[in-house]
Backbone as JSON, one array per atom type, in Angstrom:
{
  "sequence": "XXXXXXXXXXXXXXXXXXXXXXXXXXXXXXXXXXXXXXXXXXXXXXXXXXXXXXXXXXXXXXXXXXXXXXXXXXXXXXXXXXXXXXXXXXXXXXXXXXXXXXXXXXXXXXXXXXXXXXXXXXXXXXXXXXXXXXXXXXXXXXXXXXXXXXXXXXXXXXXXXX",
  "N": [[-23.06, -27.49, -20.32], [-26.33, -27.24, -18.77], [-28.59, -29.55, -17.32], [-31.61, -30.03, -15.79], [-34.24, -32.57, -14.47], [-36.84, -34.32, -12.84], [-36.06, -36.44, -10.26], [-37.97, -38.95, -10.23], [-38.41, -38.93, -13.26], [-37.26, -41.38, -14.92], [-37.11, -42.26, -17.65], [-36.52, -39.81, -18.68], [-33.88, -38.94, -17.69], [-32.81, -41.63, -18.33], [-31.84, -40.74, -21.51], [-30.81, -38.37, -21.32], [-28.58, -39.57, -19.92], [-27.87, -41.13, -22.21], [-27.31, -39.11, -23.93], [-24.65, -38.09, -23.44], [-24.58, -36.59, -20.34], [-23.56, -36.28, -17.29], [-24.83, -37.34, -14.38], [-24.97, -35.11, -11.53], [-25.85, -33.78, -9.03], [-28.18, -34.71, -6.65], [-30.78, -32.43, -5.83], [-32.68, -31.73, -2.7], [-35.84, -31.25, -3.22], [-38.92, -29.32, -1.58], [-42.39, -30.83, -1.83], [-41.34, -32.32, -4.22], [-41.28, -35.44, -5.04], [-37.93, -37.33, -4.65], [-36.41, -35.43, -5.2], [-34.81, -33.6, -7.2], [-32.85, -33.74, -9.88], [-29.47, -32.65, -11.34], [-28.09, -32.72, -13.95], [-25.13, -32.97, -16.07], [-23.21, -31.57, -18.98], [-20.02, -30.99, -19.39], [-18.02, -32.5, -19.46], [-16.1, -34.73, -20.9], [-16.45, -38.37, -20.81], [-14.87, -39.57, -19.71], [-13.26, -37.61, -17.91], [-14.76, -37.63, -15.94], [-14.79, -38.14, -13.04], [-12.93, -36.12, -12.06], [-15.07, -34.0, -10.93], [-16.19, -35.29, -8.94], [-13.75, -36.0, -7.55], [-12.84, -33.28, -6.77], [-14.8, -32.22, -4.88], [-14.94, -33.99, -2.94], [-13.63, -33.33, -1.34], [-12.11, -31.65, 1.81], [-14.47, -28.92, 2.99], [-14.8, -28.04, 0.79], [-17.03, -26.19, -2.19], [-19.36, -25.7, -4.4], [-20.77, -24.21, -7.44], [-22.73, -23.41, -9.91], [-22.3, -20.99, -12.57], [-24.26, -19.74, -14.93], [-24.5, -17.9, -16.86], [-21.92, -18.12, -17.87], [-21.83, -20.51, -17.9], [-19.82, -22.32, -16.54], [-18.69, -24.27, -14.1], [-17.83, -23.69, -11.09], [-15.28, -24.2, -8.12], [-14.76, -23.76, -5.01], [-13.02, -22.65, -1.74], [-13.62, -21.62, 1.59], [-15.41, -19.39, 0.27], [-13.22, -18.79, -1.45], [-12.36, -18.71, -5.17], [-10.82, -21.73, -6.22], [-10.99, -23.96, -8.38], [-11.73, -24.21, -12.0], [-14.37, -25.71, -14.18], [-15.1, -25.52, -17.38], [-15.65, -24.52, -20.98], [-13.45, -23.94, -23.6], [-13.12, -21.63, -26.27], [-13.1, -22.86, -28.72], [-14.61, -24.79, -27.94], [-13.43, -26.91, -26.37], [-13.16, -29.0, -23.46], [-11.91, -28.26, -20.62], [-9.81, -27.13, -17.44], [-9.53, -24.76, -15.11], [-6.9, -23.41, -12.9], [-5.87, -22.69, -10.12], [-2.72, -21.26, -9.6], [1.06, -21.5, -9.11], [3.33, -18.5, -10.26], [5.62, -19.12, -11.26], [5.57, -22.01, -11.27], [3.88, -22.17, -13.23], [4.74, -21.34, -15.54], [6.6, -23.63, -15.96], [5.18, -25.68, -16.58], [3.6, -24.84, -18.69], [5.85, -25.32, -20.48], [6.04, -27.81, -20.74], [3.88, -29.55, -21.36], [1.6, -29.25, -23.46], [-1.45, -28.99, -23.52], [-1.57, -27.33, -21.3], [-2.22, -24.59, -20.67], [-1.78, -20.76, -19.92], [-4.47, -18.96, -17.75], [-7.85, -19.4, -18.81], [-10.12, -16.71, -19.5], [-8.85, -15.92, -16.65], [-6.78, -14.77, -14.63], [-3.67, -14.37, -15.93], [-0.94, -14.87, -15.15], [-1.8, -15.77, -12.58], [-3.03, -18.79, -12.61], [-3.75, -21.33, -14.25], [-4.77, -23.22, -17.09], [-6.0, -26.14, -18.09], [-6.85, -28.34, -21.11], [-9.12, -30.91, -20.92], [-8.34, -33.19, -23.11], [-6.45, -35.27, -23.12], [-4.39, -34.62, -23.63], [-2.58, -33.94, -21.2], [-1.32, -35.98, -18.36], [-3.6, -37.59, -16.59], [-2.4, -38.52, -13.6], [-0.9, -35.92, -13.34], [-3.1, -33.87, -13.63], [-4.2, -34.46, -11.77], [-2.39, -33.77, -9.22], [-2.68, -30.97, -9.69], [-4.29, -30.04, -9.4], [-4.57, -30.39, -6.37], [-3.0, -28.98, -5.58], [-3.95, -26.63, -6.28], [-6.4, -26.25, -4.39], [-4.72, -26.26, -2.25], [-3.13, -24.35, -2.28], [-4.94, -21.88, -2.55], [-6.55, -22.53, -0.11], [-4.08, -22.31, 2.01], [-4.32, -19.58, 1.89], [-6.62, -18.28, 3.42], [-7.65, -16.93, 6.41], [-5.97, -18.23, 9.36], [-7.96, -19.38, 11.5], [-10.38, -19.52, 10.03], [-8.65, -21.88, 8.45], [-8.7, -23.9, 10.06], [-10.91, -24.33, 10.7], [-12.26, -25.59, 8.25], [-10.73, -27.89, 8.06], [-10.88, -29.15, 10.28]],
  "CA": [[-24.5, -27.48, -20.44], [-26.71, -28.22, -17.37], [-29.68, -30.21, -17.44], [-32.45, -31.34, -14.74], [-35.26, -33.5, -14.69], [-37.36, -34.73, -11.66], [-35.45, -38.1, -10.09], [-38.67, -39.89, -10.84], [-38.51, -39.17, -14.38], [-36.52, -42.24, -15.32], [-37.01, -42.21, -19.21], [-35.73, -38.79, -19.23], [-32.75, -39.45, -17.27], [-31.94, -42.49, -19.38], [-32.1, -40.04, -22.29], [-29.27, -37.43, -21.15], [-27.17, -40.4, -20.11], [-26.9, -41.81, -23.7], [-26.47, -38.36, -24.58], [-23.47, -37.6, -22.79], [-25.05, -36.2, -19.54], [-23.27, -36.7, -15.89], [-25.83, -37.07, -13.19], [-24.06, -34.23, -10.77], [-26.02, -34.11, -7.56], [-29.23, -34.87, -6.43], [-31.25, -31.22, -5.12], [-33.84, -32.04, -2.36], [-36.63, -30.07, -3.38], [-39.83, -29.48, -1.45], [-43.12, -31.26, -2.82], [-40.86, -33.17, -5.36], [-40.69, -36.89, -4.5], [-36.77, -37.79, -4.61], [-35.87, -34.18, -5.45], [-34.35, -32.83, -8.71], [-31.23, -34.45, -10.84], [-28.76, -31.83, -12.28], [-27.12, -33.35, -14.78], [-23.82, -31.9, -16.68], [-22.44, -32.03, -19.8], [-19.07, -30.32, -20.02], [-16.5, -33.28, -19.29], [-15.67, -35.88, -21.44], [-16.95, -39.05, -19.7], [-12.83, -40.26, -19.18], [-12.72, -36.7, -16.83], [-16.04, -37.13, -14.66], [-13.51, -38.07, -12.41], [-12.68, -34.84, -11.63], [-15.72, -33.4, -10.38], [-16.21, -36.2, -7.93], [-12.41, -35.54, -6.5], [-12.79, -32.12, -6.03], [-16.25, -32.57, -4.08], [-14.31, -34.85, -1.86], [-12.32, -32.52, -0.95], [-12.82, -30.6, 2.82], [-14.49, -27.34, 2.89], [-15.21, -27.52, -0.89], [-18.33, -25.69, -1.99], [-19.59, -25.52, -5.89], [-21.93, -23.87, -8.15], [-22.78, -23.23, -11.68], [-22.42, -19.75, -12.89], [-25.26, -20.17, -15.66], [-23.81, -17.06, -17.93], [-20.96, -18.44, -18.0], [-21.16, -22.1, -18.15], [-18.29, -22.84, -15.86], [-18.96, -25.12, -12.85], [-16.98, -23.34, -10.09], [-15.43, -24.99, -6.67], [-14.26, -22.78, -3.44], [-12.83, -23.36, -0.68], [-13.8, -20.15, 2.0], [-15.57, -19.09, -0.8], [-11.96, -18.78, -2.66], [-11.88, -20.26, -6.02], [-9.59, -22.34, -6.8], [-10.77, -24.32, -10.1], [-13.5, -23.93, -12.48], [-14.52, -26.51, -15.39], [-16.0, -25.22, -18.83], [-14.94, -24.86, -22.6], [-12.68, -22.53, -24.34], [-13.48, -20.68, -27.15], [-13.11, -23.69, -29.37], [-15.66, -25.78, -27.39], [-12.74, -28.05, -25.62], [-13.46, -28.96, -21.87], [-10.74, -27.87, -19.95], [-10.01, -26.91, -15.63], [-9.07, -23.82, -14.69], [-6.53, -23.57, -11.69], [-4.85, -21.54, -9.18], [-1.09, -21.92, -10.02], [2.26, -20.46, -8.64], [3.55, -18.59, -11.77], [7.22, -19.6, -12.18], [5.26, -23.26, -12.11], [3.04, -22.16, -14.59], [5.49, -21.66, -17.03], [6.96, -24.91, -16.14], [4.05, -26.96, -17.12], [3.41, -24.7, -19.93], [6.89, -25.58, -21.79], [6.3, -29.08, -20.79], [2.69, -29.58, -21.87], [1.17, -28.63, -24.74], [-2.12, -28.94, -23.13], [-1.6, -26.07, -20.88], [-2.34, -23.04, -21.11], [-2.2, -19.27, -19.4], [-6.12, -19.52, -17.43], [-9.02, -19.13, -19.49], [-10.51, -16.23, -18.71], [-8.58, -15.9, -15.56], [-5.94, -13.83, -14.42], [-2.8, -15.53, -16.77], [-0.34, -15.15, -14.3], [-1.91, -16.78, -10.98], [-3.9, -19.53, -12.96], [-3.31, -22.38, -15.66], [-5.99, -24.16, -17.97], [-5.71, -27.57, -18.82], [-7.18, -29.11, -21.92], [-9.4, -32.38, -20.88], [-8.22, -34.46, -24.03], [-5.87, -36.77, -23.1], [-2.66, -34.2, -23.68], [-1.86, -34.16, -19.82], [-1.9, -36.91, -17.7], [-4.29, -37.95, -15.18], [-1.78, -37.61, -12.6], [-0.54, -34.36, -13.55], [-4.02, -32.86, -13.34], [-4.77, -34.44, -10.04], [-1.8, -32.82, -8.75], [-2.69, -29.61, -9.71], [-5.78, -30.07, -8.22], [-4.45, -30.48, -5.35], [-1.74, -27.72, -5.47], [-4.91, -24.99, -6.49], [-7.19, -26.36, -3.04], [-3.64, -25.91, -0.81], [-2.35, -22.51, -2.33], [-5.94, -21.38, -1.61], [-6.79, -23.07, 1.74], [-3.26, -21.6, 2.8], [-4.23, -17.91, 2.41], [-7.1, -17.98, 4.5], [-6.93, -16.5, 7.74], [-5.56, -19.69, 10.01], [-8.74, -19.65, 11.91], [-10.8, -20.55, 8.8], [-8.11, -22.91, 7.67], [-8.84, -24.93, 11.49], [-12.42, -24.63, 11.03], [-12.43, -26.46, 7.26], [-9.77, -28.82, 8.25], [-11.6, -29.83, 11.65]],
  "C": [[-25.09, -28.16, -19.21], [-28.12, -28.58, -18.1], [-30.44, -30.36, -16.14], [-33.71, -31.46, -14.97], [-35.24, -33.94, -13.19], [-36.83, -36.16, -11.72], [-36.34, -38.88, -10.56], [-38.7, -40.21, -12.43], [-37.6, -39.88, -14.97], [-36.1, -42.31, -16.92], [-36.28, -40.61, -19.85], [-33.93, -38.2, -18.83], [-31.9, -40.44, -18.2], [-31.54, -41.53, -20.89], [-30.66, -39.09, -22.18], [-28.13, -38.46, -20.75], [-26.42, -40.76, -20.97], [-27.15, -40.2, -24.29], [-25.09, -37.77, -23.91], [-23.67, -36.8, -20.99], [-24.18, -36.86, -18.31], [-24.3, -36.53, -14.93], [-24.52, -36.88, -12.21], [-24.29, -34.39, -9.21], [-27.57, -33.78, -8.07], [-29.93, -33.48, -5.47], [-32.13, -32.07, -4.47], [-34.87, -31.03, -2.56], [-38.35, -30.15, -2.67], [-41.25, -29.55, -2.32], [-42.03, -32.08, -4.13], [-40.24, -34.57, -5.33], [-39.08, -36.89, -5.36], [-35.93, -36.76, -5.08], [-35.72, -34.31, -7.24], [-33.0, -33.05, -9.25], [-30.65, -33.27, -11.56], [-27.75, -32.65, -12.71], [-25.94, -32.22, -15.52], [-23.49, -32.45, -17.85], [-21.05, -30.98, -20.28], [-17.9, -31.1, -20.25], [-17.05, -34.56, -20.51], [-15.92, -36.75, -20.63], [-15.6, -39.56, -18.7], [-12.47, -38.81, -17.86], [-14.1, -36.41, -15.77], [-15.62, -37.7, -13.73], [-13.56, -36.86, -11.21], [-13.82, -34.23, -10.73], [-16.23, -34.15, -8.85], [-15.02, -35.88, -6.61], [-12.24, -34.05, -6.02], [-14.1, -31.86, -5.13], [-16.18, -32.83, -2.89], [-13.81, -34.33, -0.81], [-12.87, -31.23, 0.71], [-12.58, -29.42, 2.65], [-15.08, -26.94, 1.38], [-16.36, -26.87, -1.16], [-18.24, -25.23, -3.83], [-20.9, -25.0, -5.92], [-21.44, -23.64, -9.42], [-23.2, -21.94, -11.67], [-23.03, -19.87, -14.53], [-24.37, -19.27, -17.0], [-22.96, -17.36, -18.22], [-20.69, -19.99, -18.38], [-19.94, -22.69, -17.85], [-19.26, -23.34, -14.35], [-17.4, -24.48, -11.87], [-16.65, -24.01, -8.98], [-14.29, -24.05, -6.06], [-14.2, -23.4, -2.86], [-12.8, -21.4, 0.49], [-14.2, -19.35, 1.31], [-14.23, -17.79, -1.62], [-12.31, -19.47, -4.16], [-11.19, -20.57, -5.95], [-9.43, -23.38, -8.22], [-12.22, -24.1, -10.5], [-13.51, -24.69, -14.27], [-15.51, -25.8, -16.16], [-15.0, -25.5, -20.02], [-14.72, -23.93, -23.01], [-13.78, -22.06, -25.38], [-13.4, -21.85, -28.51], [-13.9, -25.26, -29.11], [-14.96, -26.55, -26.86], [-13.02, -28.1, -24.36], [-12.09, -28.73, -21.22], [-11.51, -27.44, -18.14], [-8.86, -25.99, -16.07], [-8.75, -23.94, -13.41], [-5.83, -22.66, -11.19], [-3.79, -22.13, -9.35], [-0.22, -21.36, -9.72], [2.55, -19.8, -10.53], [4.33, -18.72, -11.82], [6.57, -21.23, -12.55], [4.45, -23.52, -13.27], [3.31, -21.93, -15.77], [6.21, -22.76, -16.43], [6.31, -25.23, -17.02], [3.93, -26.25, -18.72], [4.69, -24.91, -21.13], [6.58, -27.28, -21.78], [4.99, -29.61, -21.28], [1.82, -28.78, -22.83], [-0.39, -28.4, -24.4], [-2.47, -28.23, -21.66], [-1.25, -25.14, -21.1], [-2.25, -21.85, -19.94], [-3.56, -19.55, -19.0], [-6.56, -18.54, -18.39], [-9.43, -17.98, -19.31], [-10.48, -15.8, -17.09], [-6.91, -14.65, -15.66], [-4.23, -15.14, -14.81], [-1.76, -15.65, -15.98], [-0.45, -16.22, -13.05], [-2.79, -18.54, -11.63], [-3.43, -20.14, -14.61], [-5.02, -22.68, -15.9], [-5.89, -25.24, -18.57], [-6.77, -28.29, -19.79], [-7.53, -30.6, -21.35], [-8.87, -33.09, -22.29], [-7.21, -35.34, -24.31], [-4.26, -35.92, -23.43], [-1.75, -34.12, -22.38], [-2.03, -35.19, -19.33], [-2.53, -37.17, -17.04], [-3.31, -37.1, -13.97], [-0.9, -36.41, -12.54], [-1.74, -33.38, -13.41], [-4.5, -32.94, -12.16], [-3.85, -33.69, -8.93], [-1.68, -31.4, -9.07], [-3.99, -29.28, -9.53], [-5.62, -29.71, -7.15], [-3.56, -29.12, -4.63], [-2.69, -26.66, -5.34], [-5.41, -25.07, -5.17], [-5.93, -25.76, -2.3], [-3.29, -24.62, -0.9], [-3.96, -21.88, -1.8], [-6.36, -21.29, -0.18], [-5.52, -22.12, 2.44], [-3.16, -19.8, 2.75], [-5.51, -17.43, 3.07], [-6.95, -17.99, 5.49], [-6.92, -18.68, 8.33], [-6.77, -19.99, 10.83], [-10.03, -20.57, 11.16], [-10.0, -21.85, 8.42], [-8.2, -24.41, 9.16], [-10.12, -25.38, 10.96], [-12.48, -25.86, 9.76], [-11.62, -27.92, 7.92], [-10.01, -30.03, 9.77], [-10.13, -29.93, 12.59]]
}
């Protein structure tokens, strides 16, 4: 679920915080002193985390696909992961994944899955609720940005990489 409210509006800000709300990024918007707050609510507050580290990340580039309610992030406009909620309302990340490792993880975690709505072969889905570990999802964070980044042409992969 996205949300925004004008930065000045403080009382309505405090408001989506204590309801579960992530303040995402700040839009500058002309005429609108201090721009425009999009807030988020799809993560669990224990995985807002995540959206921060993939942000970080060079070359990255996000949006919110509204119909969908998935927060997408590219790299060369590639995806490579995309946060929303199954079909049972759970928050989960969708990732680019080799597939012999994607049946790894899936015998070894119960909290992955075949991707969401993704092509079940090239792409896993991990369940935010505490069935994987932290560092098991940050490394497959990291694994989706590199298998991506490494199939753009090498000229792109200079330019992101500086």
């Amino acid at each position: 679920m996205v949300a925004h409210v004008a930065a000045g509006n403080t009382a309505s800000r405090r408001a989506l915080e204590k309801n579960g709300f992530i303040l995402h990024e700040v839009l500058p918007i002309e005429g609108l002193a201090g721009g425009l707050c999009v807030y988020l609510r799809i993560l669990a507050a224990d995985y807002a985390w995540i959206l921060d580290y993939l942000k970080a990340k060079k070359g990255v580039t996000w949006d919110f696909k509204v119909e969908w309610q998935w927060e997408r992030y590219k790299i060369g406009e590639k995806l490579f992961a995309a946060l929303c909620k199954n079909k049972a309302g759970q928050p989960i990340v969708s990732l680019k994944c080799e597939p012999e490792v994607s049946l790894l993880l899936q015998g070894e975690y119960p909290g992955i899955q075949p991707g969401y709505y993704c092509d079940k072969k090239h792409w896993i889905s991990i369940r935010l609720d505490g069935s994987v570990p932290d560092t098991v999802i940050k490394q497959r964070l990291d694994t989706a940005y590199t298998l991506v980044l490494h199939k753009l042409p090498k000229k792109r992969q200079e330019q992101i990489l500086g």
